[in-house]
């Protein structure tokens, strides 16, 4: 593994940007249903000019395509954007067996199915939290040759206790509990731990409901997703950009920083006022950084 170069150095912005107090209104998009290789249906949406540079967003565990509304509202006029609900999330199919969530190849194939259904030619993949690991499995199974780049935000790059904050470990146990009251508490604590800046009442309530839609089978299954070959896959993209929130209460900095050792081309930037969701806590900066990454 190569040591990080100066261009890969961990950087911290000198000034913080406040999140938008009132969430922007997302531009209207075209919705569609995508059939997966194992017969599920994924809910997807497409925004923007088909000829514009393409971005495919992959949300985190327990959330949905709605997580990206601050990106849709500000980037849809310049880019072709695609969002979708992962299996077991939002408006997509919700299998009731842990086996449906335990294979990284299935998560990877879901991304591939969305790409094909939406006609994306050479997109940038953006993965948040568990979505980053899902992108890693996509790279493992399909490679990076037909991608413009990969952007990981608040990423989970490996299932390993030493890469998680104590709070993240504690919450994970609650989310998989057979006791519904414990699981509900875990969902509430997940939201509290994810964002460094207060959510509006509408944002909080919406995310709480979305989290509650995911079954316990998801929590029991996703942790069984293996990591063999994923580190090597992260080393493949010629363009890899990682953002990490300095106030992340779920993952340790090493979770994101390790990508620099996996990929000589990787660049890591720390957002000082962000938690586990840099794209949300510091959305204005993230949108500028992502736009620059996609157009260069």
CSV table of C-alpha atoms in Angstrom, one decimal:
chain,number,residue,atom,x,y,z
A,1,UNK,CA,0.0,0.0,0.0
A,2,UNK,CA,1.3,3.4,-0.9
A,3,UNK,CA,1.7,6.2,1.7
A,4,UNK,CA,-0.5,9.3,1.3
A,5,UNK,CA,1.1,12.0,-0.9
A,6,UNK,CA,0.9,15.7,-0.2
A,7,UNK,CA,-2.0,15.9,-2.6
A,8,UNK,CA,-3.9,13.3,-0.6
A,9,UNK,CA,-3.2,15.1,2.7
A,10,UNK,CA,-6.0,15.4,5.2
A,11,UNK,CA,-7.3,18.9,5.0
A,12,UNK,CA,-9.5,20.9,7.2
A,13,UNK,CA,-11.4,24.0,6.1
A,14,UNK,CA,-10.5,27.1,8.1
A,15,UNK,CA,-14.1,28.5,8.0
A,16,UNK,CA,-17.3,26.6,8.7
A,17,UNK,CA,-20.4,27.0,6.6
A,18,UNK,CA,-23.8,27.0,8.2
A,19,UNK,CA,-26.4,24.6,6.9
A,20,UNK,CA,-29.5,26.0,5.2
A,21,UNK,CA,-31.9,26.7,8.0
A,22,UNK,CA,-34.9,26.0,5.8
A,23,UNK,CA,-34.4,23.0,3.5
A,24,UNK,CA,-34.5,24.0,-0.2
A,25,UNK,CA,-37.2,22.6,-2.4
A,26,UNK,CA,-36.0,19.8,-4.7
A,27,UNK,CA,-36.6,20.2,-8.4
A,28,UNK,CA,-39.2,17.8,-9.8
A,29,UNK,CA,-37.9,14.6,-11.3
A,30,UNK,CA,-39.0,11.6,-13.2
A,31,UNK,CA,-39.8,8.6,-11.0
A,32,UNK,CA,-39.4,5.0,-12.1
A,33,UNK,CA,-39.4,1.5,-10.8
A,34,UNK,CA,-36.3,-0.6,-11.3
A,35,UNK,CA,-36.4,-4.4,-11.3
A,36,UNK,CA,-33.4,-6.1,-9.6
A,37,UNK,CA,-31.7,-9.3,-10.6
A,38,UNK,CA,-33.4,-11.2,-7.8
A,39,UNK,CA,-36.9,-9.8,-8.5
A,40,UNK,CA,-37.2,-6.9,-6.2
A,41,UNK,CA,-38.4,-3.4,-7.2
A,42,UNK,CA,-36.4,-0.3,-6.4
A,43,UNK,CA,-37.9,3.2,-6.4
A,44,UNK,CA,-35.7,5.6,-8.4
A,45,UNK,CA,-35.8,9.2,-9.6
A,46,UNK,CA,-34.0,11.1,-12.4
A,47,UNK,CA,-33.3,14.8,-12.5
A,48,UNK,CA,-31.7,17.2,-15.0
A,49,UNK,CA,-30.5,17.2,-18.5
A,50,UNK,CA,-29.6,13.8,-20.0
A,51,UNK,CA,-26.6,15.3,-21.7
A,52,UNK,CA,-25.1,16.8,-18.5
A,53,UNK,CA,-22.4,15.1,-16.4
A,54,UNK,CA,-24.0,12.3,-14.4
A,55,UNK,CA,-24.1,11.6,-10.6
A,56,UNK,CA,-25.7,8.5,-9.0
A,57,UNK,CA,-26.3,8.8,-5.3
A,58,UNK,CA,-26.3,5.9,-2.9
A,59,UNK,CA,-27.8,6.7,0.6
A,60,UNK,CA,-26.9,5.3,4.0
A,61,UNK,CA,-28.5,2.5,6.1
A,62,UNK,CA,-32.0,3.3,7.3
A,63,UNK,CA,-32.4,6.4,5.1
A,64,UNK,CA,-33.7,6.9,1.5
A,65,UNK,CA,-33.3,8.9,-1.7
A,66,UNK,CA,-34.8,11.8,0.1
A,67,UNK,CA,-31.5,12.2,2.0
A,68,UNK,CA,-30.1,14.0,-1.1
A,69,UNK,CA,-32.7,16.7,-1.4
A,70,UNK,CA,-30.1,19.4,-0.7
A,71,UNK,CA,-28.1,18.2,-3.6
A,72,UNK,CA,-31.0,17.8,-5.9
A,73,UNK,CA,-32.2,21.3,-5.2
A,74,UNK,CA,-28.8,22.9,-6.0
A,75,UNK,CA,-27.3,20.6,-8.6
A,76,UNK,CA,-30.1,19.4,-10.8
A,77,UNK,CA,-29.8,22.5,-13.2
A,78,UNK,CA,-26.2,21.5,-14.0
A,79,UNK,CA,-26.1,17.7,-13.8
A,80,UNK,CA,-28.0,14.6,-14.6
A,81,UNK,CA,-28.8,13.2,-11.1
A,82,UNK,CA,-30.2,9.8,-10.1
A,83,UNK,CA,-31.3,8.8,-6.7
A,84,UNK,CA,-32.9,5.5,-5.5
A,85,UNK,CA,-34.1,3.7,-2.3
A,86,UNK,CA,-31.9,0.8,-1.5
A,87,UNK,CA,-33.5,-2.6,-1.0
A,88,UNK,CA,-35.3,-2.6,2.4
A,89,UNK,CA,-35.6,1.2,2.4
A,90,UNK,CA,-38.1,3.8,1.6
A,91,UNK,CA,-40.5,3.0,-1.3
A,92,UNK,CA,-38.4,0.0,-2.5
A,93,UNK,CA,-39.2,-3.7,-1.9
A,94,UNK,CA,-38.7,-4.8,1.7
A,95,UNK,CA,-37.7,-8.4,1.9
A,96,UNK,CA,-38.4,-10.0,5.3
A,97,UNK,CA,-35.4,-12.4,5.3
A,98,UNK,CA,-31.9,-11.4,6.5
A,99,UNK,CA,-30.5,-13.4,3.6
A,100,UNK,CA,-31.8,-10.8,1.1
A,101,UNK,CA,-29.4,-8.3,2.7
A,102,UNK,CA,-26.4,-10.4,3.5
A,103,UNK,CA,-24.7,-10.6,0.1
A,104,UNK,CA,-22.6,-7.7,-1.2
A,105,UNK,CA,-23.1,-8.9,-4.7
A,106,UNK,CA,-26.8,-8.2,-4.5
A,107,UNK,CA,-26.3,-4.6,-3.3
A,108,UNK,CA,-23.8,-4.1,-6.1
A,109,UNK,CA,-26.2,-5.6,-8.7
A,110,UNK,CA,-28.9,-3.1,-7.4
A,111,UNK,CA,-26.7,-0.2,-8.3
A,112,UNK,CA,-26.0,-1.8,-11.7
A,113,UNK,CA,-29.7,-2.2,-12.3
A,114,UNK,CA,-30.4,1.4,-11.5
A,115,UNK,CA,-27.6,2.5,-13.9
A,116,UNK,CA,-29.0,0.4,-16.7
A,117,UNK,CA,-32.6,1.5,-16.1
A,118,UNK,CA,-31.7,5.2,-16.1
A,119,UNK,CA,-29.3,5.0,-19.0
A,120,UNK,CA,-26.3,6.4,-17.2
A,121,UNK,CA,-23.2,6.3,-19.4
A,122,UNK,CA,-20.3,7.4,-17.2
A,123,UNK,CA,-21.5,8.6,-13.8
A,124,UNK,CA,-19.8,9.6,-10.6
A,125,UNK,CA,-20.9,7.3,-7.8
A,126,UNK,CA,-21.6,9.0,-4.5
A,127,UNK,CA,-21.9,6.7,-1.5
A,128,UNK,CA,-22.8,7.8,2.1
A,129,UNK,CA,-22.0,5.6,5.1
A,130,UNK,CA,-23.1,2.1,4.3
A,131,UNK,CA,-23.7,3.4,0.8
A,132,UNK,CA,-20.0,3.8,0.5
A,133,UNK,CA,-19.4,0.1,1.3
A,134,UNK,CA,-22.2,-0.7,-1.2
A,135,UNK,CA,-20.2,1.3,-3.8
A,136,UNK,CA,-17.1,-0.7,-2.8
A,137,UNK,CA,-18.9,-3.9,-3.7
A,138,UNK,CA,-20.0,-2.4,-7.0
A,139,UNK,CA,-16.4,-1.6,-7.8
A,140,UNK,CA,-15.4,-5.2,-6.8
A,141,UNK,CA,-18.0,-6.8,-9.1
A,142,UNK,CA,-18.2,-4.3,-12.0
A,143,UNK,CA,-15.0,-2.3,-11.9
A,144,UNK,CA,-14.4,1.5,-12.2
A,145,UNK,CA,-13.5,1.6,-15.9
A,146,UNK,CA,-16.8,3.1,-17.0
A,147,UNK,CA,-17.1,5.5,-14.1
A,148,UNK,CA,-16.1,9.2,-14.1
A,149,UNK,CA,-15.2,9.0,-10.5
A,150,UNK,CA,-16.2,7.9,-7.0
A,151,UNK,CA,-17.1,10.2,-4.1
A,152,UNK,CA,-17.5,8.8,-0.5
A,153,UNK,CA,-19.1,10.9,2.3
A,154,UNK,CA,-19.1,9.9,5.9
A,155,UNK,CA,-18.0,6.5,4.6
A,156,UNK,CA,-18.1,3.1,6.1
A,157,UNK,CA,-15.3,1.4,4.2
A,158,UNK,CA,-15.0,-1.8,6.4
A,159,UNK,CA,-17.0,-3.5,9.1
A,160,UNK,CA,-14.5,-3.4,11.9
A,161,UNK,CA,-15.2,-2.4,15.6
A,162,UNK,CA,-11.9,-0.5,15.9
A,163,UNK,CA,-13.1,1.9,13.1
A,164,UNK,CA,-16.3,2.8,14.9
A,165,UNK,CA,-16.9,5.2,17.6
A,166,UNK,CA,-18.3,3.7,20.9
A,167,UNK,CA,-21.6,5.4,20.2
A,168,UNK,CA,-21.8,3.8,16.8
A,169,UNK,CA,-21.1,0.4,18.3
A,170,UNK,CA,-23.8,0.8,20.9
A,171,UNK,CA,-26.4,2.0,18.4
A,172,UNK,CA,-25.8,-0.9,16.1
A,173,UNK,CA,-26.6,-3.4,18.8
A,174,UNK,CA,-29.9,-1.6,19.6
A,175,UNK,CA,-31.0,-1.5,15.9
A,176,UNK,CA,-30.8,-5.3,15.7
A,177,UNK,CA,-32.6,-5.9,19.0
A,178,UNK,CA,-35.6,-8.3,19.1
A,179,UNK,CA,-37.1,-5.8,21.6
A,180,UNK,CA,-39.1,-3.2,19.6
A,181,UNK,CA,-38.7,-0.6,22.3
A,182,UNK,CA,-34.9,-1.0,22.2
A,183,UNK,CA,-35.0,-0.8,18.4
A,184,UNK,CA,-37.1,2.4,18.5
A,185,UNK,CA,-34.6,3.9,20.9
A,186,UNK,CA,-31.8,2.9,18.5
A,187,UNK,CA,-33.4,4.7,15.6
A,188,UNK,CA,-33.8,7.9,17.6
A,189,UNK,CA,-30.2,7.7,18.8
A,190,UNK,CA,-29.1,7.1,15.2
A,191,UNK,CA,-30.6,10.4,14.1
A,192,UNK,CA,-29.1,12.2,17.1
A,193,UNK,CA,-25.6,10.8,16.4
A,194,UNK,CA,-25.7,11.3,12.6
A,195,UNK,CA,-26.0,15.1,12.4
A,196,UNK,CA,-23.8,17.7,14.0
A,197,UNK,CA,-26.3,20.5,13.4
A,198,UNK,CA,-29.9,20.5,14.5
A,199,UNK,CA,-32.5,19.3,12.1
A,200,UNK,CA,-35.8,21.2,11.6
A,201,UNK,CA,-38.9,19.5,13.0
A,202,UNK,CA,-40.0,18.5,9.6
A,203,UNK,CA,-36.6,17.0,8.7
A,204,UNK,CA,-36.4,15.1,11.9
A,205,UNK,CA,-39.9,13.7,11.7
A,206,UNK,CA,-39.4,12.6,8.1
A,207,UNK,CA,-36.1,10.9,8.8
A,208,UNK,CA,-37.5,9.2,11.8
A,209,UNK,CA,-40.4,7.8,9.8
A,210,UNK,CA,-38.1,6.7,7.0
A,211,UNK,CA,-35.8,4.9,9.5
A,212,UNK,CA,-38.8,3.1,11.0
A,213,UNK,CA,-39.8,1.7,7.6
A,214,UNK,CA,-36.8,-0.6,7.4
A,215,UNK,CA,-37.3,-4.1,8.9
A,216,UNK,CA,-35.3,-5.8,11.6
A,217,UNK,CA,-34.2,-8.3,8.9
A,218,UNK,CA,-32.2,-5.6,7.3
A,219,UNK,CA,-30.3,-4.9,10.6
A,220,UNK,CA,-29.6,-8.7,11.0
A,221,UNK,CA,-28.6,-9.1,7.4
A,222,UNK,CA,-26.4,-6.2,6.3
A,223,UNK,CA,-23.8,-6.9,9.0
A,224,UNK,CA,-23.1,-10.2,7.3
A,225,UNK,CA,-22.0,-8.6,4.1
A,226,UNK,CA,-18.4,-9.7,3.6
A,227,UNK,CA,-15.5,-7.4,2.8
A,228,UNK,CA,-13.3,-9.7,0.9
A,229,UNK,CA,-11.9,-7.9,-2.2
A,230,UNK,CA,-13.5,-4.6,-1.3
A,231,UNK,CA,-10.3,-2.9,-0.2
A,232,UNK,CA,-8.6,-3.9,-3.4
A,233,UNK,CA,-11.7,-2.5,-5.3
A,234,UNK,CA,-11.3,0.9,-3.6
A,235,UNK,CA,-7.8,1.0,-5.0
A,236,UNK,CA,-9.1,0.9,-8.6
A,237,UNK,CA,-10.8,4.2,-9.3
A,238,UNK,CA,-8.5,6.8,-11.0
A,239,UNK,CA,-10.5,9.5,-9.2
A,240,UNK,CA,-11.6,9.1,-5.6
A,241,UNK,CA,-12.8,11.9,-3.3
A,242,UNK,CA,-13.7,11.3,0.4
A,243,UNK,CA,-15.3,13.7,2.8
A,244,UNK,CA,-15.4,13.1,6.5
A,245,UNK,CA,-17.1,15.2,9.3
A,246,UNK,CA,-14.8,16.1,12.2
A,247,UNK,CA,-17.7,15.7,14.6
A,248,UNK,CA,-18.7,12.2,13.3
A,249,UNK,CA,-20.0,10.3,16.3
A,250,UNK,CA,-20.5,7.0,14.5
A,251,UNK,CA,-17.2,6.3,12.7
A,252,UNK,CA,-13.6,7.1,13.7
A,253,UNK,CA,-11.4,9.2,11.4
A,254,UNK,CA,-9.4,6.1,10.5
A,255,UNK,CA,-12.5,4.7,8.7
A,256,UNK,CA,-12.2,7.4,6.1
A,257,UNK,CA,-8.4,8.0,6.3
A,258,UNK,CA,-7.6,4.4,5.4
A,259,UNK,CA,-8.8,5.0,1.9
A,260,UNK,CA,-5.6,7.0,1.3
A,261,UNK,CA,-3.5,3.9,1.8
A,262,UNK,CA,-5.8,1.9,-0.5
A,263,UNK,CA,-5.7,4.3,-3.5
A,264,UNK,CA,-2.9,6.5,-4.6
A,265,UNK,CA,-5.3,8.8,-6.3
A,266,UNK,CA,-7.6,9.3,-3.3
A,267,UNK,CA,-8.1,12.7,-1.8
A,268,UNK,CA,-9.6,13.2,1.7
A,269,UNK,CA,-11.1,16.4,3.0
A,270,UNK,CA,-12.4,17.0,6.6
A,271,UNK,CA,-15.5,19.2,7.2
A,272,UNK,CA,-14.9,20.7,10.6
A,273,UNK,CA,-18.6,21.4,11.5
A,274,UNK,CA,-20.1,18.2,10.1
A,275,UNK,CA,-21.0,14.9,11.7
A,276,UNK,CA,-21.6,11.6,10.0
A,277,UNK,CA,-23.4,13.4,7.1
A,278,UNK,CA,-21.1,16.0,5.6
A,279,UNK,CA,-23.3,16.4,2.6
A,280,UNK,CA,-26.1,17.5,4.9
A,281,UNK,CA,-24.4,19.4,7.7
A,282,UNK,CA,-22.3,21.4,5.3
A,283,UNK,CA,-24.3,21.1,2.2
A,284,UNK,CA,-23.2,24.3,0.5
A,285,UNK,CA,-19.5,23.3,0.7
A,286,UNK,CA,-20.2,19.7,-0.3
A,287,UNK,CA,-22.2,20.8,-3.3
A,288,UNK,CA,-19.4,23.0,-4.5
A,289,UNK,CA,-16.8,20.3,-3.9
A,290,UNK,CA,-18.9,17.6,-5.6
A,291,UNK,CA,-19.6,19.9,-8.6
A,292,UNK,CA,-15.9,20.6,-9.0
A,293,UNK,CA,-15.0,16.9,-8.7
A,294,UNK,CA,-17.5,15.9,-11.3
A,295,UNK,CA,-16.5,18.6,-13.8
A,296,UNK,CA,-12.7,18.2,-13.6
